[in-house]
mmCIF file of C-alpha atoms and ligand atoms in Angstrom:
data_model
loop_
_atom_site.group_PDB
_atom_site.id
_atom_site.type_symbol
_atom_site.label_atom_id
_atom_site.label_comp_id
_atom_site.label_asym_id
_atom_site.label_seq_id
_atom_site.Cartn_x
_atom_site.Cartn_y
_atom_site.Cartn_z
ATOM 1 C CA UNK A 1 13.429 -22.797 5.082
ATOM 2 C CA UNK A 2 15.711 -22.381 2.048
ATOM 3 C CA UNK A 3 16.287 -18.848 0.810
ATOM 4 C CA UNK A 4 15.750 -18.450 -2.953
ATOM 5 C CA UNK A 5 16.112 -14.711 -3.373
ATOM 6 C CA UNK A 6 16.495 -11.569 -1.249
ATOM 7 C CA UNK A 7 16.403 -7.921 -2.338
ATOM 8 C CA UNK A 8 17.061 -4.808 -0.291
ATOM 9 C CA UNK A 9 14.330 -2.205 -0.177
ATOM 10 C CA UNK A 10 16.534 0.652 -1.397
ATOM 11 C CA UNK A 11 17.996 -1.501 -4.113
ATOM 12 C CA UNK A 12 14.443 -1.898 -5.489
ATOM 13 C CA UNK A 13 13.305 1.706 -5.092
ATOM 14 C CA UNK A 14 16.609 3.320 -6.045
ATOM 15 C CA UNK A 15 16.604 5.425 -2.861
ATOM 16 C CA UNK A 16 19.744 5.779 -0.805
ATOM 17 C CA UNK A 17 17.809 5.476 2.449
ATOM 18 C CA UNK A 18 14.281 5.098 3.799
ATOM 19 C CA UNK A 19 13.952 6.321 7.374
ATOM 20 C CA UNK A 20 10.307 5.237 7.521
ATOM 21 C CA UNK A 21 11.145 1.572 6.809
ATOM 22 C CA UNK A 22 11.347 -0.960 9.654
ATOM 23 C CA UNK A 23 14.167 -2.937 8.029
ATOM 24 C CA UNK A 24 16.479 -2.908 5.018
ATOM 25 C CA UNK A 25 14.590 -5.872 3.547
ATOM 26 C CA UNK A 26 12.554 -5.312 0.401
ATOM 27 C CA UNK A 27 11.497 -8.929 0.039
ATOM 28 C CA UNK A 28 12.766 -12.438 0.509
ATOM 29 C CA UNK A 29 11.480 -15.491 -1.277
ATOM 30 C CA UNK A 30 12.074 -18.958 0.184
ATOM 31 C CA UNK A 31 11.001 -22.552 0.115
ATOM 32 C CA UNK A 32 8.957 -22.891 3.280
ATOM 33 C CA UNK A 33 8.582 -25.893 5.566
ATOM 34 C CA UNK A 34 5.002 -25.375 6.670
ATOM 35 C CA UNK A 35 3.234 -28.744 6.897
ATOM 36 C CA UNK A 36 1.392 -29.590 3.680
ATOM 37 C CA UNK A 37 -1.594 -31.022 5.549
ATOM 38 C CA UNK A 38 -1.925 -27.819 7.585
ATOM 39 C CA UNK A 39 -1.958 -25.663 4.435
ATOM 40 C CA UNK A 40 -4.348 -28.050 2.659
ATOM 41 C CA UNK A 41 -6.723 -27.855 5.613
ATOM 42 C CA UNK A 42 -6.600 -24.050 5.478
ATOM 43 C CA UNK A 43 -7.329 -24.116 1.745
ATOM 44 C CA UNK A 44 -10.339 -26.411 2.137
ATOM 45 C CA UNK A 45 -11.777 -24.263 4.892
ATOM 46 C CA UNK A 46 -11.076 -21.047 2.946
ATOM 47 C CA UNK A 47 -12.950 -22.311 -0.112
ATOM 48 C CA UNK A 48 -15.882 -23.337 2.028
ATOM 49 C CA UNK A 49 -16.077 -19.975 3.802
ATOM 50 C CA UNK A 50 -15.649 -18.028 0.580
ATOM 51 C CA UNK A 51 -18.708 -19.641 -0.962
ATOM 52 C CA UNK A 52 -20.905 -18.187 1.751
ATOM 53 C CA UNK A 53 -19.201 -14.888 2.411
ATOM 54 C CA UNK A 54 -19.037 -12.524 -0.374
ATOM 55 C CA UNK A 55 -20.692 -12.435 -3.760
ATOM 56 C CA UNK A 56 -23.248 -10.002 -2.304
ATOM 57 C CA UNK A 57 -20.725 -7.331 -1.456
ATOM 58 C CA UNK A 58 -18.172 -7.739 -4.227
ATOM 59 C CA UNK A 59 -19.025 -4.431 -5.921
ATOM 60 C CA UNK A 60 -17.464 -2.069 -3.382
ATOM 61 C CA UNK A 61 -14.345 -3.976 -2.449
ATOM 62 C CA UNK A 62 -11.458 -1.773 -1.282
ATOM 63 C CA UNK A 63 -8.607 -2.153 -3.832
ATOM 64 C CA UNK A 64 -10.889 -4.480 -5.787
ATOM 65 C CA UNK A 65 -9.627 -7.333 -3.674
ATOM 66 C CA UNK A 66 -11.664 -10.486 -3.130
ATOM 67 C CA UNK A 67 -10.549 -11.734 0.262
ATOM 68 C CA UNK A 68 -11.478 -13.181 3.636
ATOM 69 C CA UNK A 69 -10.367 -11.007 6.528
ATOM 70 C CA UNK A 70 -9.339 -12.191 9.995
ATOM 71 C CA UNK A 71 -8.770 -15.639 8.536
ATOM 72 C CA UNK A 72 -7.233 -16.835 11.803
ATOM 73 C CA UNK A 73 -10.487 -16.184 13.643
ATOM 74 C CA UNK A 74 -12.408 -18.507 11.361
ATOM 75 C CA UNK A 75 -9.647 -21.074 10.778
ATOM 76 C CA UNK A 76 -7.688 -22.269 13.837
ATOM 77 C CA UNK A 77 -4.828 -23.618 11.691
ATOM 78 C CA UNK A 78 -4.145 -20.061 10.474
ATOM 79 C CA UNK A 79 -3.932 -18.937 14.077
ATOM 80 C CA UNK A 80 -1.407 -21.595 14.981
ATOM 81 C CA UNK A 81 0.789 -20.700 11.980
ATOM 82 C CA UNK A 82 0.478 -17.001 12.723
ATOM 83 C CA UNK A 83 1.745 -17.436 16.297
ATOM 84 C CA UNK A 84 4.272 -20.192 15.604
ATOM 85 C CA UNK A 85 7.385 -19.083 17.494
ATOM 86 C CA UNK A 86 9.881 -20.824 15.196
ATOM 87 C CA UNK A 87 8.272 -19.182 12.162
ATOM 88 C CA UNK A 88 8.396 -15.716 13.733
ATOM 89 C CA UNK A 89 12.034 -16.257 14.705
ATOM 90 C CA UNK A 90 13.026 -17.238 11.157
ATOM 91 C CA UNK A 91 11.136 -14.342 9.576
ATOM 92 C CA UNK A 92 12.638 -11.915 12.096
ATOM 93 C CA UNK A 93 16.103 -13.186 11.152
ATOM 94 C CA UNK A 94 15.317 -12.607 7.480
ATOM 95 C CA UNK A 95 14.028 -9.088 8.207
ATOM 96 C CA UNK A 96 16.832 -8.227 10.622
ATOM 97 C CA UNK A 97 14.270 -6.935 13.152
ATOM 98 C CA UNK A 98 11.934 -8.692 15.551
ATOM 99 C CA UNK A 99 8.545 -9.186 13.908
ATOM 100 C CA UNK A 100 5.298 -9.781 15.768
ATOM 101 C CA UNK A 101 1.778 -10.631 14.563
ATOM 102 C CA UNK A 102 -0.312 -7.580 13.797
ATOM 103 C CA UNK A 103 -2.502 -6.770 16.827
ATOM 104 C CA UNK A 104 -5.711 -5.684 15.086
ATOM 105 C CA UNK A 105 -7.618 -8.926 14.534
ATOM 106 C CA UNK A 106 -9.469 -7.860 11.371
ATOM 107 C CA UNK A 107 -6.217 -6.841 9.642
ATOM 108 C CA UNK A 108 -3.887 -9.566 10.962
ATOM 109 C CA UNK A 109 -4.514 -12.312 8.414
ATOM 110 C CA UNK A 110 -6.277 -12.609 5.088
ATOM 111 C CA UNK A 111 -6.904 -15.122 2.390
ATOM 112 C CA UNK A 112 -6.864 -13.575 -1.091
ATOM 113 C CA UNK A 113 -8.634 -15.158 -4.071
ATOM 114 C CA UNK A 114 -7.503 -14.293 -7.599
ATOM 115 C CA UNK A 115 -9.612 -15.358 -10.536
ATOM 116 C CA UNK A 116 -8.859 -15.397 -14.253
ATOM 117 C CA UNK A 117 -9.287 -12.113 -16.091
ATOM 118 C CA UNK A 118 -9.766 -9.985 -12.946
ATOM 119 C CA UNK A 119 -7.185 -7.453 -11.757
ATOM 120 C CA UNK A 120 -6.554 -9.195 -8.423
ATOM 121 C CA UNK A 121 -5.673 -6.102 -6.406
ATOM 122 C CA UNK A 122 -5.043 -2.507 -7.425
ATOM 123 C CA UNK A 123 -1.719 -0.766 -6.837
ATOM 124 C CA UNK A 124 -1.279 -0.080 -3.129
ATOM 125 C CA UNK A 125 1.121 -0.012 -0.251
ATOM 126 C CA UNK A 126 0.185 -2.235 2.675
ATOM 127 C CA UNK A 127 -1.045 -0.803 5.954
ATOM 128 C CA UNK A 128 1.161 -2.975 8.132
ATOM 129 C CA UNK A 129 4.939 -3.037 7.816
ATOM 130 C CA UNK A 130 5.494 -6.645 6.714
ATOM 131 C CA UNK A 131 3.484 -9.428 5.191
ATOM 132 C CA UNK A 132 4.197 -13.045 4.534
ATOM 133 C CA UNK A 133 2.467 -14.273 1.373
ATOM 134 C CA UNK A 134 1.923 -18.035 1.298
ATOM 135 C CA UNK A 135 0.280 -19.389 -1.884
ATOM 136 C CA UNK A 136 -2.102 -22.204 -0.922
ATOM 137 C CA UNK A 137 -3.288 -23.049 -4.415
ATOM 138 C CA UNK A 138 -2.253 -22.075 -7.928
ATOM 139 C CA UNK A 139 -3.464 -23.203 -11.329
ATOM 140 C CA UNK A 140 -3.142 -22.162 -14.955
ATOM 141 C CA UNK A 141 -0.285 -21.374 -17.273
ATOM 142 C CA UNK A 142 1.191 -18.642 -15.082
ATOM 143 C CA UNK A 143 1.377 -21.078 -12.118
ATOM 144 C CA UNK A 144 0.039 -18.435 -9.739
ATOM 145 C CA UNK A 145 1.656 -15.493 -11.474
ATOM 146 C CA UNK A 146 3.539 -12.901 -9.482
ATOM 147 C CA UNK A 147 3.409 -9.919 -7.199
ATOM 148 C CA UNK A 148 4.426 -6.879 -9.265
ATOM 149 C CA UNK A 149 6.546 -4.331 -7.402
ATOM 150 C CA UNK A 150 7.080 -0.801 -8.639
ATOM 151 C CA UNK A 151 10.805 -0.116 -8.887
ATOM 152 C CA UNK A 152 10.921 3.416 -7.512
ATOM 153 C CA UNK A 153 9.778 5.103 -4.294
ATOM 154 C CA UNK A 154 6.108 4.350 -3.602
ATOM 155 C CA UNK A 155 5.274 8.069 -3.371
ATOM 156 C CA UNK A 156 6.491 8.549 -6.928
ATOM 157 C CA UNK A 157 4.337 5.742 -8.266
ATOM 158 C CA UNK A 158 1.327 7.008 -6.341
ATOM 159 C CA UNK A 159 1.860 10.474 -7.803
ATOM 160 C CA UNK A 160 1.858 9.091 -11.353
ATOM 161 C CA UNK A 161 -1.266 7.021 -10.665
ATOM 162 C CA UNK A 162 -3.035 10.052 -9.200
ATOM 163 C CA UNK A 163 -2.240 11.919 -12.424
ATOM 164 C CA UNK A 164 -3.973 9.179 -14.372
ATOM 165 C CA UNK A 165 -0.798 7.672 -15.781
ATOM 166 C CA UNK A 166 -0.348 3.950 -16.108
ATOM 167 C CA UNK A 167 2.663 2.246 -14.589
ATOM 168 C CA UNK A 168 4.038 -0.024 -17.288
ATOM 169 C CA UNK A 169 5.302 -3.591 -17.002
ATOM 170 C CA UNK A 170 8.909 -2.429 -17.362
ATOM 171 C CA UNK A 171 8.533 -0.272 -14.239
ATOM 172 C CA UNK A 172 7.906 -3.354 -12.106
ATOM 173 C CA UNK A 173 9.784 -6.376 -10.939
ATOM 174 C CA UNK A 174 7.930 -9.671 -10.644
ATOM 175 C CA UNK A 175 8.096 -11.840 -7.536
ATOM 176 C CA UNK A 176 6.877 -15.311 -8.549
ATOM 177 C CA UNK A 177 4.162 -16.786 -6.308
ATOM 178 C CA UNK A 178 4.431 -20.562 -6.315
ATOM 179 C CA UNK A 179 3.005 -23.160 -3.965
ATOM 180 C CA UNK A 180 5.728 -24.516 -1.687
ATOM 181 C CA UNK A 181 7.350 -21.094 -1.632
ATOM 182 C CA UNK A 182 6.537 -17.999 0.391
ATOM 183 C CA UNK A 183 7.487 -14.327 0.288
ATOM 184 C CA UNK A 184 8.275 -11.966 3.151
ATOM 185 C CA UNK A 185 7.818 -8.413 1.925
ATOM 186 C CA UNK A 186 7.983 -4.906 3.341
ATOM 187 C CA UNK A 187 4.824 -3.988 1.445
ATOM 188 C CA UNK A 188 4.245 -0.757 3.316
ATOM 189 C CA UNK A 189 7.255 0.775 1.565
ATOM 190 C CA UNK A 190 6.781 -0.810 -1.860
ATOM 191 C CA UNK A 191 3.990 0.102 -4.257
ATOM 192 C CA UNK A 192 2.680 -3.187 -5.588
ATOM 193 C CA UNK A 193 -0.081 -5.051 -7.340
ATOM 194 C CA UNK A 194 -0.534 -8.621 -8.569
ATOM 195 C CA UNK A 195 -0.356 -10.040 -12.062
ATOM 196 C CA UNK A 196 -3.717 -10.721 -13.687
ATOM 197 C CA UNK A 197 -4.146 -14.425 -14.370
ATOM 198 C CA UNK A 198 -5.460 -15.267 -17.838
ATOM 199 C CA UNK A 199 -6.523 -18.828 -17.258
ATOM 200 C CA UNK A 200 -5.889 -19.822 -13.674
ATOM 201 C CA UNK A 201 -6.431 -19.080 -10.034
ATOM 202 C CA UNK A 202 -4.324 -18.254 -7.018
ATOM 203 C CA UNK A 203 -5.395 -18.466 -3.405
ATOM 204 C CA UNK A 204 -2.908 -16.874 -1.016
ATOM 205 C CA UNK A 205 -2.685 -16.781 2.746
ATOM 206 C CA UNK A 206 -1.448 -13.382 3.937
ATOM 207 C CA UNK A 207 -0.001 -13.207 7.455
ATOM 208 C CA UNK A 208 0.512 -9.656 8.625
ATOM 209 C CA UNK A 209 3.287 -8.437 10.957
ATOM 210 C CA UNK A 210 4.960 -5.362 12.309
ATOM 211 C CA UNK A 211 8.223 -4.443 13.981
ATOM 212 C CA UNK A 212 8.084 -5.146 17.721
ATOM 213 C CA UNK A 213 10.520 -2.277 18.362
ATOM 214 C CA UNK A 214 8.839 0.283 16.081
ATOM 215 C CA UNK A 215 5.127 -0.560 15.915
ATOM 216 C CA UNK A 216 4.296 3.050 15.042
ATOM 217 C CA UNK A 217 5.777 2.504 11.586
ATOM 218 C CA UNK A 218 2.317 1.558 10.412
ATOM 219 C CA UNK A 219 0.170 2.851 7.548
ATOM 220 C CA UNK A 220 -3.109 1.585 8.962
ATOM 221 C CA UNK A 221 -4.854 4.687 10.266
ATOM 222 C CA UNK A 222 -8.202 4.083 11.886
ATOM 223 C CA UNK A 223 -9.760 5.613 8.766
ATOM 224 C CA UNK A 224 -7.999 3.106 6.530
ATOM 225 C CA UNK A 225 -9.207 0.218 8.696
ATOM 226 C CA UNK A 226 -12.730 1.588 8.345
ATOM 227 C CA UNK A 227 -12.519 1.199 4.560
ATOM 228 C CA UNK A 228 -12.752 -2.541 5.193
ATOM 229 C CA UNK A 229 -14.344 -2.939 8.599
ATOM 230 C CA UNK A 230 -17.067 -1.347 10.711
ATOM 231 C CA UNK A 231 -15.949 0.795 13.640
ATOM 232 C CA UNK A 232 -17.081 -1.646 16.313
ATOM 233 C CA UNK A 233 -14.930 -4.407 14.801
ATOM 234 C CA UNK A 234 -11.667 -2.485 15.219
ATOM 235 C CA UNK A 235 -12.279 0.252 17.762
ATOM 236 C CA UNK A 236 -11.302 -1.421 21.041
ATOM 237 C CA UNK A 237 -8.139 -3.095 19.747
ATOM 238 C CA UNK A 238 -7.073 0.019 17.893
ATOM 239 C CA UNK A 239 -7.457 2.230 20.952
ATOM 240 C CA UNK A 240 -5.665 -0.228 23.235
ATOM 241 C CA UNK A 241 -2.847 -0.479 20.736
ATOM 242 C CA UNK A 242 -2.458 3.293 20.410
ATOM 243 C CA UNK A 243 -1.960 3.424 24.178
ATOM 244 C CA UNK A 244 0.526 0.561 24.009
ATOM 245 C CA UNK A 245 2.475 2.365 21.275
ATOM 246 C CA UNK A 246 2.545 5.634 23.218
ATOM 247 C CA UNK A 247 3.865 3.853 26.331
ATOM 248 C CA UNK A 248 6.492 2.019 24.296
ATOM 249 C CA UNK A 249 7.536 5.191 22.477
ATOM 250 C CA UNK A 250 7.938 7.062 25.746
ATOM 251 C CA UNK A 251 10.137 4.355 27.197
ATOM 252 C CA UNK A 252 12.264 3.871 24.057
ATOM 253 C CA UNK A 253 15.687 5.529 24.360
ATOM 254 C CA UNK A 254 16.467 7.762 21.368
HETATM 255 O O1 AKG B 1 -0.784 -11.790 -3.696
HETATM 256 C C1 AKG B 1 -0.086 -10.876 -4.135
HETATM 257 O O2 AKG B 1 0.632 -11.019 -5.115
HETATM 258 C C2 AKG B 1 -0.091 -9.548 -3.437
HETATM 259 C C3 AKG B 1 -1.076 -9.454 -2.295
HETATM 260 C C4 AKG B 1 -1.040 -8.127 -1.608
HETATM 261 O O3 AKG B 1 -0.400 -7.214 -2.022
HETATM 262 C C5 AKG B 1 -1.807 -7.908 -0.365
HETATM 263 O O4 AKG B 1 -2.579 -8.792 0.055
HETATM 264 O O5 AKG B 1 -1.644 -6.838 0.246
HETATM 265 FE FE1 FE2 B 2 -0.128 -5.708 -0.520
#
């Protein structure tokens, strides 16, 4: 892995601290070393699954996002990458805290599909603390475009959006999304969206993580999970994890 760029969270938002963050990292962009044949296999499978899965329910997508959830359940290669110990060690080093795969299956990995002329995903903060974004395929003049990150505290941006104001291009920084590169981002504490592609596509694997030491720093309430998934798909894991968090919290010296 070769680091291309790293920005601190507070450097991006202009805050002097963020006690709800899991790490000082805003994002890091790097050239990854994930095997090309593994990623190609994931892409092929993702395209095949996508053809069957969605058109029927595209109207009520949360955040307008066109994606496959729980990608690792359908595609074994995603599962092996998600649990790869060397990968988790390197990402944890980058973040400065131990990261672990997100424990709720439905929310632990996604594959996002961005098409020309569609806003790929509305402004949001992520539920889970950290994501790794791995572009599998890009085409068009923008070469996959970019993730656009609002350069102030996320609560401020949300407030403006709720008032019906637009957040302009100058209020954002752009993190390029290129194949061969990947981005580790603390998306729960950064308001972000993705650049609309005029003439190309991007297909991105999203691997979701949290802090092993502070798993309660999590924006995925049960209600938020239910925006995407039926209760029976998340209920058991969510409940088990709440108990795990309570036990960990109790035994954590503070
Ligand atoms: O692909 C991107 O640029 C951003 C994706 C994203 O924000 C998400 O999946 O939560
Ligand atoms: Fe996001």
